[in-house]
Amino acid sequence: MTYGETRQRNDGEQARPVDGHGTSPLDESIGFLMGVAYRKLVQLFAQRLKPYDITPEQWAVLVRIAEREGMIQKDIADRSGKDRPTVTRILDALESKSLIVRRICGSDRRSYRIFATEQGKALTAATIPVEREALTDAMEGFSDAEANELKSQLRRIAATIDRFIGKT
């Protein structure tokens, strides 16, 4: 099959390209399609978060901090699925917005525990419904069972990838 040919999918439907210009192997790549869907979801959520002056990336880290206060940076990185340098950058931004504070860890003066400020907790409480609404809109037409199945499959893919990259 060459680039641009129409492919028949296993379910009998024609493959539809993401960009509307012919098909390619990417149009059937689960990884590519997940990436496209993720970027579109982030774009939708970013639009909805604009009035709150926080990005989706910052929001996810702030929510993780509010869920379990006093974590060190490594734990925040693990719980938010981000690498440490990215988390450092995000923590700097959240701190500059007075949404978090860093406190020296008593046992290790090189390490800091991270806490949400009252402003950070209020922002989290105000924006969790915004995130839920964005997801509800993105999942329009999906039944609860389909949404739950999708979450289950995404968790399964993530766990399988963790095994391959040695993160079990």
Short mmCIF file of C-alpha atoms in Angstrom, two decimals:
data_model
loop_
_atom_site.label_atom_id
_atom_site.label_comp_id
_atom_site.label_asym_id
_atom_site.label_seq_id
_atom_site.Cartn_x
_atom_site.Cartn_y
_atom_site.Cartn_z
CA MET A 1 0.00 0.00 0.00
CA THR A 2 1.42 3.37 -0.92
CA TYR A 3 0.95 6.70 0.79
CA GLY A 4 -2.41 8.21 -0.08
CA GLU A 5 -4.18 4.95 -0.98
CA THR A 6 -7.44 4.22 0.79
CA ARG A 7 -7.16 1.37 3.27
CA GLN A 8 -9.93 -0.92 4.42
CA ARG A 9 -10.08 -1.27 8.20
CA ASN A 10 -10.81 -4.57 9.94
CA ASP A 11 -14.25 -3.28 10.95
CA GLY A 12 -15.16 -2.61 7.32
CA GLU A 13 -15.03 1.20 7.57
CA GLN A 14 -12.74 3.29 5.43
CA ALA A 15 -9.72 4.72 7.21
CA ARG A 16 -10.17 8.45 7.66
CA PRO A 17 -7.09 10.64 7.73
CA VAL A 18 -6.63 13.02 10.63
CA ASP A 19 -5.84 15.95 8.31
CA GLY A 20 -8.44 15.20 5.62
CA HIS A 21 -5.79 14.67 2.88
CA GLY A 22 -5.61 10.98 1.96
CA THR A 23 -4.45 8.19 4.22
CA SER A 24 -1.11 6.96 5.45
CA PRO A 25 0.03 4.32 7.91
CA LEU A 26 -0.15 7.02 10.61
CA ASP A 27 -3.90 7.23 10.13
CA GLU A 28 -4.15 3.70 11.57
CA SER A 29 -1.45 4.14 14.24
CA ILE A 30 -2.93 3.96 17.72
CA GLY A 31 -0.01 5.97 19.10
CA PHE A 32 -0.46 8.71 16.53
CA LEU A 33 -4.24 8.83 17.07
CA MET A 34 -3.79 8.96 20.85
CA GLY A 35 -1.35 11.83 20.41
CA VAL A 36 -3.74 13.76 18.16
CA ALA A 37 -6.63 13.23 20.59
CA TYR A 38 -4.42 14.24 23.54
CA ARG A 39 -3.26 17.45 21.87
CA LYS A 40 -6.83 18.39 20.96
CA LEU A 41 -8.02 17.69 24.50
CA VAL A 42 -5.19 19.80 25.92
CA GLN A 43 -6.11 22.61 23.52
CA LEU A 44 -9.76 22.47 24.63
CA PHE A 45 -8.80 22.42 28.31
CA ALA A 46 -6.27 25.24 27.83
CA GLN A 47 -9.02 27.42 26.34
CA ARG A 48 -11.23 26.74 29.32
CA LEU A 49 -8.40 27.42 31.82
CA LYS A 50 -7.39 30.76 30.28
CA PRO A 51 -9.46 32.85 32.72
CA TYR A 52 -7.65 31.13 35.60
CA ASP A 53 -4.12 31.96 34.33
CA ILE A 54 -2.89 28.37 34.49
CA THR A 55 -1.91 25.86 31.81
CA PRO A 56 -3.15 22.26 31.72
CA GLU A 57 0.38 21.10 32.51
CA GLN A 58 0.61 23.38 35.57
CA TRP A 59 -2.92 22.44 36.59
CA ALA A 60 -2.17 18.70 36.62
CA VAL A 61 0.85 19.20 38.87
CA LEU A 62 -1.05 21.55 41.19
CA VAL A 63 -3.88 19.02 41.53
CA ARG A 64 -1.39 16.27 42.38
CA ILE A 65 0.17 18.51 45.05
CA ALA A 66 -3.23 19.39 46.51
CA GLU A 67 -4.15 15.68 46.61
CA ARG A 68 -1.08 14.76 48.65
CA GLU A 69 0.65 17.70 50.24
CA GLY A 70 4.23 17.55 51.40
CA MET A 71 5.56 15.43 48.56
CA ILE A 72 9.09 15.85 47.31
CA GLN A 73 9.73 16.72 43.67
CA LYS A 74 10.49 13.12 42.67
CA ASP A 75 7.11 11.95 43.99
CA ILE A 76 5.32 14.78 42.18
CA ALA A 77 7.08 13.81 38.95
CA ASP A 78 6.06 10.16 39.39
CA ARG A 79 2.43 10.97 40.25
CA SER A 80 2.02 13.47 37.40
CA GLY A 81 3.80 11.38 34.74
CA LYS A 82 6.42 14.05 34.05
CA ASP A 83 10.20 14.10 34.23
CA ARG A 84 11.97 16.00 37.02
CA PRO A 85 13.27 18.91 34.91
CA THR A 86 9.74 19.55 33.63
CA VAL A 87 8.36 19.40 37.17
CA THR A 88 11.03 21.85 38.33
CA ARG A 89 9.97 24.32 35.64
CA ILE A 90 6.30 23.88 36.53
CA LEU A 91 6.96 24.26 40.26
CA ASP A 92 8.85 27.49 39.56
CA ALA A 93 5.83 28.81 37.62
CA LEU A 94 3.37 27.73 40.32
CA GLU A 95 5.52 29.29 43.02
CA SER A 96 5.76 32.57 41.10
CA LYS A 97 1.94 32.60 40.98
CA SER A 98 1.80 31.98 44.76
CA LEU A 99 -0.03 28.68 44.22
CA ILE A 100 2.55 26.52 46.04
CA VAL A 101 5.27 26.87 48.65
CA ARG A 102 8.46 24.85 49.07
CA ARG A 103 9.63 23.95 52.55
CA ILE A 104 12.99 22.44 53.37
CA CYS A 105 12.69 18.79 54.25
CA GLY A 106 13.79 18.34 57.86
CA SER A 107 15.78 15.17 57.19
CA ASP A 108 17.49 16.39 54.00
CA ARG A 109 18.22 20.10 53.67
CA ARG A 110 18.80 19.67 49.91
CA SER A 111 15.24 18.44 49.45
CA TYR A 112 11.99 20.40 49.58
CA ARG A 113 8.47 19.36 50.42
CA ILE A 114 5.81 21.03 48.30
CA PHE A 115 2.50 22.39 49.60
CA ALA A 116 -0.43 24.10 47.90
CA THR A 117 -1.21 27.56 49.26
CA GLU A 118 -4.76 28.58 50.10
CA GLN A 119 -4.82 30.31 46.71
CA GLY A 120 -3.63 27.08 45.06
CA LYS A 121 -6.29 25.02 46.86
CA ALA A 122 -9.00 27.50 45.85
CA LEU A 123 -7.85 27.42 42.23
CA THR A 124 -7.87 23.63 42.25
CA ALA A 125 -11.40 23.55 43.68
CA ALA A 126 -12.59 26.07 41.09
CA THR A 127 -11.02 24.31 38.11
CA ILE A 128 -11.74 20.64 38.74
CA PRO A 129 -15.30 21.19 37.41
CA VAL A 130 -13.79 22.97 34.38
CA GLU A 131 -11.67 19.91 33.61
CA ARG A 132 -14.65 17.58 34.07
CA GLU A 133 -16.77 19.71 31.74
CA ALA A 134 -14.03 19.72 29.07
CA LEU A 135 -13.80 15.92 29.30
CA THR A 136 -17.57 15.56 29.18
CA ASP A 137 -17.67 17.70 26.05
CA ALA A 138 -14.79 15.76 24.48
CA MET A 139 -16.52 12.44 25.24
CA GLU A 140 -19.89 13.57 23.88
CA GLY A 141 -21.74 10.60 22.45
CA PHE A 142 -19.80 8.06 24.53
CA SER A 143 -21.76 5.97 27.00
CA ASP A 144 -20.48 5.64 30.58
CA ALA A 145 -19.50 2.06 29.76
CA GLU A 146 -17.50 3.20 26.71
CA ALA A 147 -15.76 5.93 28.71
CA ASN A 148 -14.87 3.45 31.47
CA GLU A 149 -13.60 0.94 28.90
CA LEU A 150 -11.42 3.63 27.29
CA LYS A 151 -9.93 4.56 30.68
CA SER A 152 -9.25 0.90 31.40
CA GLN A 153 -7.56 0.40 28.04
CA LEU A 154 -5.43 3.55 28.42
CA ARG A 155 -4.29 2.42 31.88
CA ARG A 156 -3.46 -1.00 30.45
CA ILE A 157 -1.38 0.54 27.63
CA ALA A 158 0.47 2.75 30.15
CA ALA A 159 1.20 -0.22 32.42
CA THR A 160 2.44 -2.30 29.50
CA ILE A 161 4.73 0.50 28.34
CA ASP A 162 6.06 0.90 31.92
CA ARG A 163 7.09 -2.77 31.81
CA PHE A 164 8.96 -2.26 28.53
CA ILE A 165 10.80 0.82 29.77
CA GLY A 166 11.57 -0.72 33.15
CA LYS A 167 9.26 1.43 35.27
CA THR A 168 7.35 -1.26 37.15
#
